[in-house]
Short mmCIF file of C-alpha atoms and ligand atoms in Angstrom, two decimals:
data_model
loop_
_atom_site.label_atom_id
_atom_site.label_comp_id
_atom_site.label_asym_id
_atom_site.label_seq_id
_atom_site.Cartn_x
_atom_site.Cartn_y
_atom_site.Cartn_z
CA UNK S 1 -53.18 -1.13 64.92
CA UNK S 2 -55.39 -0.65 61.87
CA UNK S 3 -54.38 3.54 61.26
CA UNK S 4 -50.72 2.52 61.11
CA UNK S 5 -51.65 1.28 57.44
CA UNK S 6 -53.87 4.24 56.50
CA UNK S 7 -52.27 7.37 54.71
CA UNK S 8 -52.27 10.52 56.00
CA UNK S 9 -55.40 12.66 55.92
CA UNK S 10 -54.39 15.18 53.84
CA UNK S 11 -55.53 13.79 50.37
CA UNK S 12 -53.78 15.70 47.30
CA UNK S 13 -56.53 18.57 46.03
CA UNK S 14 -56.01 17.40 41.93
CA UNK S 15 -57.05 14.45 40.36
CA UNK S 16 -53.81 11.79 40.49
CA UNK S 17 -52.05 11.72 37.44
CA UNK S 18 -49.78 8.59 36.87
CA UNK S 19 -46.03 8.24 35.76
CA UNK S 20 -46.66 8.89 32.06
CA UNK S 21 -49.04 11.88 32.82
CA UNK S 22 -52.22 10.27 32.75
CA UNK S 23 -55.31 11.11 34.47
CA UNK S 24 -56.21 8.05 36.43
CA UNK S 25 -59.45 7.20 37.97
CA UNK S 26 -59.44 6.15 41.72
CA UNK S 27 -56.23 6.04 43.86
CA UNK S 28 -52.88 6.14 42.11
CA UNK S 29 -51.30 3.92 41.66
CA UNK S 30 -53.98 0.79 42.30
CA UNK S 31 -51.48 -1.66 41.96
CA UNK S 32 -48.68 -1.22 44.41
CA UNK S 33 -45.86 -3.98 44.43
CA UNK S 34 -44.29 -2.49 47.52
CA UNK S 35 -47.42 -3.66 49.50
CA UNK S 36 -45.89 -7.28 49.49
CA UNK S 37 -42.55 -5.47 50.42
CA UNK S 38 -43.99 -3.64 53.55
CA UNK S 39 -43.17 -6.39 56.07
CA UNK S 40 -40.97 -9.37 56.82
CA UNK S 41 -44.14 -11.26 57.19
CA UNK S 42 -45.54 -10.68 53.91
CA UNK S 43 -41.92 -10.84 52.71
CA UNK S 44 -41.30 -14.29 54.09
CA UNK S 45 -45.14 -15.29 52.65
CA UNK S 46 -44.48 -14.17 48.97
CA UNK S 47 -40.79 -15.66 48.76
CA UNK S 48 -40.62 -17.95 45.33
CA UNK S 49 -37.22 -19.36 46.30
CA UNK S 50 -35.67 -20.15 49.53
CA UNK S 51 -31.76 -21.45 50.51
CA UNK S 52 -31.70 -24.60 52.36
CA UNK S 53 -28.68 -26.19 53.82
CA UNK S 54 -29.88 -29.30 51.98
CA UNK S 55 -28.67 -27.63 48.81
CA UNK S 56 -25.20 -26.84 50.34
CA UNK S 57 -22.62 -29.41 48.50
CA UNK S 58 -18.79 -28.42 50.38
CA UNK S 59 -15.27 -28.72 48.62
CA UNK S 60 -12.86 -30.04 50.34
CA UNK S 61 -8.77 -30.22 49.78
CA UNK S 62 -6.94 -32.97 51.28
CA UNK S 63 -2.68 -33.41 51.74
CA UNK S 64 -0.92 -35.65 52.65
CA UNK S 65 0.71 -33.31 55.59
CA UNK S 66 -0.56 -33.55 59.30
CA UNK S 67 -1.50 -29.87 59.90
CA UNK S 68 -4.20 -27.66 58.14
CA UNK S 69 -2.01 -25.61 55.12
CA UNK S 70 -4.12 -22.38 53.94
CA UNK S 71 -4.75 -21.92 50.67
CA UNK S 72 -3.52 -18.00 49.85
CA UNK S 73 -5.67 -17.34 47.28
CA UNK S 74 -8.30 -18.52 49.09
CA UNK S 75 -8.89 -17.09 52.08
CA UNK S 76 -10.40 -19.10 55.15
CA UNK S 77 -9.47 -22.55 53.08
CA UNK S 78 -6.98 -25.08 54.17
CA UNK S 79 -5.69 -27.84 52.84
CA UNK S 80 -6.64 -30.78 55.47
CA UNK S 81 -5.01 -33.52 56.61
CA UNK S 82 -7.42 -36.61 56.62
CA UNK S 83 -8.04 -36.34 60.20
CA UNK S 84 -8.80 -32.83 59.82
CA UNK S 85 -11.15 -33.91 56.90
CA UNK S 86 -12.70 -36.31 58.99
CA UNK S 87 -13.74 -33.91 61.42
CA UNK S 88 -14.77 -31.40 58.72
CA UNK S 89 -16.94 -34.42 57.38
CA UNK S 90 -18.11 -34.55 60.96
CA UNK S 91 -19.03 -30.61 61.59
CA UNK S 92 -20.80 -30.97 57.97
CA UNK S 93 -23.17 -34.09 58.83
CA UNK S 94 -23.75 -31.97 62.12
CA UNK S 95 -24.53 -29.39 60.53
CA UNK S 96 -26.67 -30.98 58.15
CA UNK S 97 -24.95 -30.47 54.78
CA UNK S 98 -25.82 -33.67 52.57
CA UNK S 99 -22.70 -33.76 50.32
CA UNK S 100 -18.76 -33.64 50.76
CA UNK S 101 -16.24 -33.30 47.38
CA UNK S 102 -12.97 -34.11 48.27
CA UNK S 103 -10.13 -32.69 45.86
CA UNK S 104 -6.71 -33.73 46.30
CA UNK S 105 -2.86 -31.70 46.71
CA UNK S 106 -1.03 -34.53 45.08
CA UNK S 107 2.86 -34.71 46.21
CA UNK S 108 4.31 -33.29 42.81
CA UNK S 109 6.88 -36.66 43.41
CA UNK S 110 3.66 -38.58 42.41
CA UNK S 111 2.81 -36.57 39.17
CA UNK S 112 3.40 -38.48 36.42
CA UNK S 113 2.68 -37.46 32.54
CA UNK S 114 -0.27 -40.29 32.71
CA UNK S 115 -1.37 -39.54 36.13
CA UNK S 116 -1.03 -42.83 37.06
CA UNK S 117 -1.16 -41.82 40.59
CA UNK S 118 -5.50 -41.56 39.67
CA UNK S 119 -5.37 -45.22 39.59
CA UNK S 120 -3.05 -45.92 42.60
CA UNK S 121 -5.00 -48.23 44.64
CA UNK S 122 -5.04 -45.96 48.14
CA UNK S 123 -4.12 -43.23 46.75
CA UNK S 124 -4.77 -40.14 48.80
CA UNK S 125 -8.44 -39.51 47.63
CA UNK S 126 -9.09 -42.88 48.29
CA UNK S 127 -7.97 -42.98 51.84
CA UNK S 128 -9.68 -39.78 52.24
CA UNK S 129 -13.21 -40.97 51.40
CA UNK S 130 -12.90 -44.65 53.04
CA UNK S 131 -12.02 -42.40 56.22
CA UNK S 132 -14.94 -39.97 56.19
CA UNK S 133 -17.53 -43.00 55.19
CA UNK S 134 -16.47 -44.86 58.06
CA UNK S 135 -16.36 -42.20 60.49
CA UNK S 136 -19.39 -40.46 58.94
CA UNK S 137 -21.16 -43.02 57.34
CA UNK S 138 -24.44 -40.71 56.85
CA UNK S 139 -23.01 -38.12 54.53
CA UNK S 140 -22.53 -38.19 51.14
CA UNK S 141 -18.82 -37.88 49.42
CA UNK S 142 -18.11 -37.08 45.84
CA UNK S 143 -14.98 -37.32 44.19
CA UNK S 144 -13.75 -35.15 40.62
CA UNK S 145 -13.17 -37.68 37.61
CA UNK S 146 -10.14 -36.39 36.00
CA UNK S 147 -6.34 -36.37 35.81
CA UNK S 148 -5.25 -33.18 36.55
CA UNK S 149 -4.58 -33.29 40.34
CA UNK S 150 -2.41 -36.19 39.35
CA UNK S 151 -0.17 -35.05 35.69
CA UNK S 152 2.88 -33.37 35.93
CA UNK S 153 1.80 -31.09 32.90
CA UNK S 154 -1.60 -30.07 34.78
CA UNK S 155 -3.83 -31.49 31.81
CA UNK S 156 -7.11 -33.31 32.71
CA UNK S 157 -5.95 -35.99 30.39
CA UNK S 158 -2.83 -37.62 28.78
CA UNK S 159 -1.26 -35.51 25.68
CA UNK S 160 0.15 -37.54 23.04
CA UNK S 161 1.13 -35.28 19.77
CA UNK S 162 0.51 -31.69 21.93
CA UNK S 163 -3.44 -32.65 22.15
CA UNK S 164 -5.16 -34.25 25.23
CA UNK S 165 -5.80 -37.67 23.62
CA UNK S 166 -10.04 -38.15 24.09
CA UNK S 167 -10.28 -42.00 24.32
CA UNK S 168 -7.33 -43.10 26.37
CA UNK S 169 -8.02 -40.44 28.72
CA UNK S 170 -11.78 -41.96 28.93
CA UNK S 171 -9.71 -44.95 29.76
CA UNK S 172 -8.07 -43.95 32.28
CA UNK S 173 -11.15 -42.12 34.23
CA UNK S 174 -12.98 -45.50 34.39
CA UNK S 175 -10.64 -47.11 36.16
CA UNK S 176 -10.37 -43.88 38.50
CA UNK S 177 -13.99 -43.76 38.85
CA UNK S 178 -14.66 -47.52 39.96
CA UNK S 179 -11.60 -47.21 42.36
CA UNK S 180 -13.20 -44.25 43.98
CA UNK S 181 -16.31 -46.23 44.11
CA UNK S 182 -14.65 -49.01 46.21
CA UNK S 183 -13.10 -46.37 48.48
CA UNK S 184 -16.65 -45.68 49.20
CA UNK S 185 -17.62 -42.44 47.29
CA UNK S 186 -21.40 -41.80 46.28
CA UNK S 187 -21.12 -39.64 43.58
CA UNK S 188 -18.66 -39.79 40.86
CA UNK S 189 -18.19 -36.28 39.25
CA UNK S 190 -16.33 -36.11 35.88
CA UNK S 191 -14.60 -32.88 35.99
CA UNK S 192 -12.64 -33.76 32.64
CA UNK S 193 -15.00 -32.48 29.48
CA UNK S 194 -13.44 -35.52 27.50
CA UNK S 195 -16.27 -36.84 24.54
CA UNK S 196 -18.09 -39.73 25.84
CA UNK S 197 -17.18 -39.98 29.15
CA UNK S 198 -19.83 -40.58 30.97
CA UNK S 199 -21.50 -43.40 28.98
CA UNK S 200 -17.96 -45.46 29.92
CA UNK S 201 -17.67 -44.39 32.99
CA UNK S 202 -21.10 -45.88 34.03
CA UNK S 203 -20.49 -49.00 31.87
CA UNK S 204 -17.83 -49.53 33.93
CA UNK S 205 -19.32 -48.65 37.37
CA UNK S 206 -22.35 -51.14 36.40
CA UNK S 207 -19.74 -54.20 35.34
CA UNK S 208 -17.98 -53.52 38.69
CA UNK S 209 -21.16 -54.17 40.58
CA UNK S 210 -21.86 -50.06 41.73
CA UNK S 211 -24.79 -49.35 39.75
CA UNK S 212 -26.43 -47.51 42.88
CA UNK S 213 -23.00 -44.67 42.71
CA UNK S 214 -24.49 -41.97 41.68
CA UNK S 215 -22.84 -39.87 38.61
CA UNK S 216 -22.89 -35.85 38.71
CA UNK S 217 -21.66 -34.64 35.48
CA UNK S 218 -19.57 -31.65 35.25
CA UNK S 219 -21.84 -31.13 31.77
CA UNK S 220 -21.03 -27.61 30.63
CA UNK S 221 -17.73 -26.67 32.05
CA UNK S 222 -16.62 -23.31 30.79
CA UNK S 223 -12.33 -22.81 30.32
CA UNK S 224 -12.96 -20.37 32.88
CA UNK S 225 -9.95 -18.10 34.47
CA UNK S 226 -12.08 -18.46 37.83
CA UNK S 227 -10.34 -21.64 38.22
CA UNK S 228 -7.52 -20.00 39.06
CA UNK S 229 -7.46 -20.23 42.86
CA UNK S 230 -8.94 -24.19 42.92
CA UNK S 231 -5.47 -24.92 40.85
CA UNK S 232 -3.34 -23.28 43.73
CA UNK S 233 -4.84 -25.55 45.98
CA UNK S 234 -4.49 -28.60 44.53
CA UNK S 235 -0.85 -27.04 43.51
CA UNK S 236 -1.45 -28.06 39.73
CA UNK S 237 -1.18 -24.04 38.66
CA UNK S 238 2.77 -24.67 37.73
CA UNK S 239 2.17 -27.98 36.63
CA UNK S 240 0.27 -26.27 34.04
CA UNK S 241 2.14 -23.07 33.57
CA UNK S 242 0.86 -21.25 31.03
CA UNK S 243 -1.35 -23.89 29.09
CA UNK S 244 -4.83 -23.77 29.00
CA UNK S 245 -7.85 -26.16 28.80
CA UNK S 246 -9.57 -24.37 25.92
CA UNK S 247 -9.48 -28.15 23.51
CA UNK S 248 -11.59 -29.66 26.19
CA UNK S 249 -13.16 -27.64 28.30
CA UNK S 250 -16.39 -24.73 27.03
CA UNK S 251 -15.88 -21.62 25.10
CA UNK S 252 -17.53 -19.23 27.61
CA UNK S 253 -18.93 -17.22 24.29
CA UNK S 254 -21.64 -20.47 23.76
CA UNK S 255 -24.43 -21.48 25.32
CA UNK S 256 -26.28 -23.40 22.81
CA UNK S 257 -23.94 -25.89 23.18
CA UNK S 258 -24.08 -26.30 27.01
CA UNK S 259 -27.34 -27.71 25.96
CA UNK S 260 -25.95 -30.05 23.48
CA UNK S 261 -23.48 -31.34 26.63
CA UNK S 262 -26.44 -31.55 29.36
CA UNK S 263 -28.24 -33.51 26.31
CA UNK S 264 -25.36 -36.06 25.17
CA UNK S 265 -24.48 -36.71 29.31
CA UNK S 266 -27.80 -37.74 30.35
CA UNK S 267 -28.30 -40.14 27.45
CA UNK S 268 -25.05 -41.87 28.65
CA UNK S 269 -26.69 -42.18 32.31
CA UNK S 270 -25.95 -39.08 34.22
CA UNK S 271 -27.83 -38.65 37.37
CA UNK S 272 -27.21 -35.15 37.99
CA UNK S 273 -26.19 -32.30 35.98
CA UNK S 274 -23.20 -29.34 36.58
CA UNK S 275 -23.03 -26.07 35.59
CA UNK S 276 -19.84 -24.13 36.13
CA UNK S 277 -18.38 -21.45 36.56
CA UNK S 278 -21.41 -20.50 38.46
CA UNK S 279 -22.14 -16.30 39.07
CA UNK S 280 -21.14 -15.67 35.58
CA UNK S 281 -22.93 -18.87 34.17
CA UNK S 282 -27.06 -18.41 35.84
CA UNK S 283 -28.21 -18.04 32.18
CA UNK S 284 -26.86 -21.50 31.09
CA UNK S 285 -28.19 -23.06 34.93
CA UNK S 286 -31.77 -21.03 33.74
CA UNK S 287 -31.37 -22.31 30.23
CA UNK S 288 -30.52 -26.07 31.36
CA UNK S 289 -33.02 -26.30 33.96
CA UNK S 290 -35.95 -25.24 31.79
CA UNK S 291 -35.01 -27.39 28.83
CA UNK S 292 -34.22 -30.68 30.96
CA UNK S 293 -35.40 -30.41 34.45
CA UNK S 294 -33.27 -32.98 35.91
CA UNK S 295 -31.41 -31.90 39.02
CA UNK S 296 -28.82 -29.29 38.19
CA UNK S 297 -26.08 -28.10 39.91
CA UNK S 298 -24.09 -25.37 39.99
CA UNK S 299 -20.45 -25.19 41.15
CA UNK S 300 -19.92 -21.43 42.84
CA UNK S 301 -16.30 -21.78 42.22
CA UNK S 302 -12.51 -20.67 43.57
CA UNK S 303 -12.33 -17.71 41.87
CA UNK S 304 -15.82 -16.39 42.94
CA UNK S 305 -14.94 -17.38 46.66
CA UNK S 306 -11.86 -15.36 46.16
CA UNK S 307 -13.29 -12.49 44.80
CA UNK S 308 -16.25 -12.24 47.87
CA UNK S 309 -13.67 -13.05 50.59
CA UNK S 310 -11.26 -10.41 49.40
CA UNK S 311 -14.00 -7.98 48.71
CA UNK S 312 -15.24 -9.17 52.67
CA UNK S 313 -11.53 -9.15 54.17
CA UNK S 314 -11.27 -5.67 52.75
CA UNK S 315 -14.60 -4.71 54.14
CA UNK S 316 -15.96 -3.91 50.78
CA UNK S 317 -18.55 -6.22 51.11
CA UNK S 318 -21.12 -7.48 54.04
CA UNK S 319 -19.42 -11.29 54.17
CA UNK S 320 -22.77 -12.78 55.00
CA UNK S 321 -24.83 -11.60 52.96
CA UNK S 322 -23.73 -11.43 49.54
CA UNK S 323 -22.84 -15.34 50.92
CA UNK S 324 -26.45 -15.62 51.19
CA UNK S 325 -27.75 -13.75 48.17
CA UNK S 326 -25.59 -15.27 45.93
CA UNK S 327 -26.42 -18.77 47.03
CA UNK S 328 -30.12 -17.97 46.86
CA UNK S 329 -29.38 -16.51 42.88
CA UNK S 330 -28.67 -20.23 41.75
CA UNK S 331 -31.62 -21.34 43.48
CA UNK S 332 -33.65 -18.55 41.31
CA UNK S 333 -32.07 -19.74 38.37
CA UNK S 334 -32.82 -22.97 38.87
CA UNK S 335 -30.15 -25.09 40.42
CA UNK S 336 -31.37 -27.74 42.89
CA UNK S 337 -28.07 -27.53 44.86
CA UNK S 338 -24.85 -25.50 44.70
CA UNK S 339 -20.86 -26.54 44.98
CA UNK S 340 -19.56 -23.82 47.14
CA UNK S 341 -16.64 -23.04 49.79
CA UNK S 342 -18.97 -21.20 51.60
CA UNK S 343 -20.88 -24.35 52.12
CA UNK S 344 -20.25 -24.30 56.06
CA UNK S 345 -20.63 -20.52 56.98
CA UNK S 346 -24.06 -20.65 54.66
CA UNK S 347 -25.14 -23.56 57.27
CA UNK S 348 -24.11 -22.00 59.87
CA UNK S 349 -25.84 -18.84 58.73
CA UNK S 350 -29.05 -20.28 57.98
CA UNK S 351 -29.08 -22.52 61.33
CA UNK S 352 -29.20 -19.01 63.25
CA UNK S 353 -32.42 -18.10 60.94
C1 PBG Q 1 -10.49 -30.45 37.83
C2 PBG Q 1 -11.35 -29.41 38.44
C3 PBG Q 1 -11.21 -28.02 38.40
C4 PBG Q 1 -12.19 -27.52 39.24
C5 PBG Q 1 -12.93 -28.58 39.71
N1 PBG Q 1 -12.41 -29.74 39.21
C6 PBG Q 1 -10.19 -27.15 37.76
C7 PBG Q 1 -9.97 -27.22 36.32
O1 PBG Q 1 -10.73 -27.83 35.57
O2 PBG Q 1 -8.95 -26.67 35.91
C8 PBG Q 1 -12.39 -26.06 39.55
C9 PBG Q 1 -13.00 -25.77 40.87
C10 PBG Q 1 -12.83 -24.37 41.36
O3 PBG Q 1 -12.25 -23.50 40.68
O4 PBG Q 1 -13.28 -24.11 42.48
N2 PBG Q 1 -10.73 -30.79 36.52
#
C-alpha cells in the first residue's frame, strides 16, 4: 500500500529549519539514512558484510579420559575424548563448518621441561587428527605449533638461562609440525611467536614431501590476559604459575609492529594470516587486511567466550546475538574467517536463517 510510506497530511506551517538552524530549501532533511533502515528488505539489500558458516573455524580440546570433562571457566566447553571429538568433527562437517583446531590436555606425567611429548610419535594430538580425517575425511583439521600444552613450566618454548631459547625452540616446532602433518592435519598453525618460525617450519614441511599443508600463522599474537581460560583447558595455567609470555608473544600497546609480523611471516611462506586476541584487536585485523590482503584470521578467543557466556548465563546478555554481532564485527573489519568456541551455535544459528 503506497500511503503507508507517505507522511501525514499535516505539513509543518514554517519553512524547515535543519539541525544547525538553517533554513533549508525543500523537505528537511533530503537525505534520510533511515530510509535504507525502514525494512528488513532494504536492510538485507544494503548489507556490506554478511556471516557465513564458511567462515566458522571451531576449537576443540581433546584428553586422554573417556567422558566429556567441562572446562569451568568456560562454560558449555568440554574437554573430549577422541570419540567424542570424532563425533564433534562429525556434527561440524554436518553442519558445514570447513575447519576443526584441535588443542590438547596433556597428562601433566607427560610434561617435560622440553616438551618432548610435541614430538611423541602418536601422541594425543596426533591420534586425535588421524581419527577425525578418517572418520571425516571432508573437513579440515588444524593443529597449534608450539610447546606449551606439552612443558612442565607452561612456556611455548624451551628456557635455557631464564629466557625461552628462539632457535632450538624453532627446532623443536618443525619436527612437531611435520609429525602433525603425517597424522593428517591440513593446516599447521604456529601459536609460538618464536623469530623465524615459519620460514623453517615450511622448509621442513616441503623436505618431508607436504608442500600442499597449508600454514596459518598466528602472526600478531598479543600477551593477552584473555588467554586465561584456553590455559585452564589445556591445564597448562599452573604449569605456568605466575610467568608470563611477554619475551615472545606482542605488547598489546603496538600495532605498527603487528604489521612488521604479518610482513616477515608471509615472506617465509605463510598461507594464511592470525590476528589475536580478537574483540579487543579489530584495528590490527582492519590494519592487516588493508595493508596485505591475504586471508586473515581472527581468533575470538577463551577469555572473550568467557566473558559473553557469563554475561549470557547471568542473563545480562541476549546469548545469540551478541554471538552473532560479534562474529559479523571481524567480518567488518576484515577477517575472512574467525577462530571461535561459538563456532557450532553460530552454525546452528545461521542454518535457522
Ligand atoms: C598456545 C595457544 C594459546 C592459545 C592458542 N594457542 C595460549 C597461549 O599462547 O598462552 C589461546 C587460545 C584462547 O585463549 O582461546 N600457544
Amino acid at each position: 500500500m503506497v500511503e503507508r510510506l507517505r507522511r501525514p497530511p499535516a505539513a509543518p506551517a514554517e519553512a524547515p529549519v535543519s539541525d544547525n538552524g538553517e533554513r533549508v530549501h525543500g523537505q528537511f532533511p533530503r537525505v534520510r539514512l533511515r530510509r535504507n533502515r525502514r525494512d528488513a528488505w532494504t536492510r538485507r539489500l544494503v548489507a556490506e558484510h554478511r556471516l557465513g558458516v564458511d567462515d566458522l573455524i571451531w576449537p576443540l580440546f581433546v584428553h586422554e579420559g573417556g567422558g566429556p570433562v567441562p572446562v569451568a571457566s568456560m562454560p558449555g566447553v568440554e574437554r573430549l575424548s577422541l570419540a567424542l571429538a570424532v563425533e564433534a568433527a562429525r556434527e561440524a562437517a554436518d553442519l558445514g563448518i570447513p575447519l576443526l583446531a584441535i588443542f590438547p590436555q596433556i597428562e601433566q606425567a607427560l610434561k617435560r621441561p622440553d616438551g618432548s611429548e610435541a614430538i611423541a610419535p602418536n601422541n594425543l594430538v596426533c591420534r586425535a587428527v588421524a581419527a577425525i580425517k578418517r572418520a571425516v575425511p571432508g573437513i579440515g583439521v588444524l593443529c597449534d605449533v608450539a610447546l606449551d600444552p606439552f612443558t612442565d613450566h607452561g612456556h611455548d618454548g624451551v628456557i635455557r638461562q631464564g629466557y625461552v631459547a628462539n632457535d632450538e625452540t624453532v627446532a623443536i616446532l618443525c619436527r612437531q609440525a611435520v609429525l602433525q602433518a603425517e597424522a593428517g592435519c591440513d593446516v599447521i598453525a604456529p601459536s609460538d611467536m618464536m623469530d623465524g618460525r615459519v620460514g623453517r617450519v615450511r622448509d621442513a614441511l616441503d623436505a618431508a614431501g607436504f608442500e600442499a599443508v597449508r600454514i596459518m600463522s598466528y602472526a600478531a599474537k598479543y600477551a593477552s590476559a584473555f588467554f586465561g581460560p584456553f590455559r585452564d583447558a589445556i591445564g597448562s595455567k599452573t604449569n605456568l604459575g605466575l610467568a608470563d609470555k611477554k619475551t615472545y608473544q606482542m605488547d598489546p600497546a603496538n600495532s605498527d609492529e603487528a604489521l612488521r609480523e604479518v610482513a616477515l611471516d608471509l615472506a617465509e611462506g605463510a598461507d594464511m594470516v592470525m590476528v589475536k586476541p580478537g574483540m579487543p584487536y579489530l584495528d590490527i585485523v582492519a590494519r592487516v587486511k588493508q595493508r596485505f590482503a591475504m586471508p586473515t584470521f581472527a581468533y575470538q578467543v577463551s577469555g572473550e567466550y568467557a566473558m559473553m557466556k557469563g554475561a549470557a548465563l547471568n542473563g545480562w546478555l541476549d546469548h545469540d546475538r551478541v554471538v552473532l554481532e560479534t562474529l559479523l564485527a571481524f567480518k567488518r573489519a576484515g577477517a575472512d574467517g574467525v577462530l571461535t568456541y561459538f563456532a557450532r551455535d553460530a552454525a546452528k544459528l545461521l542454518a535457522k536463517g
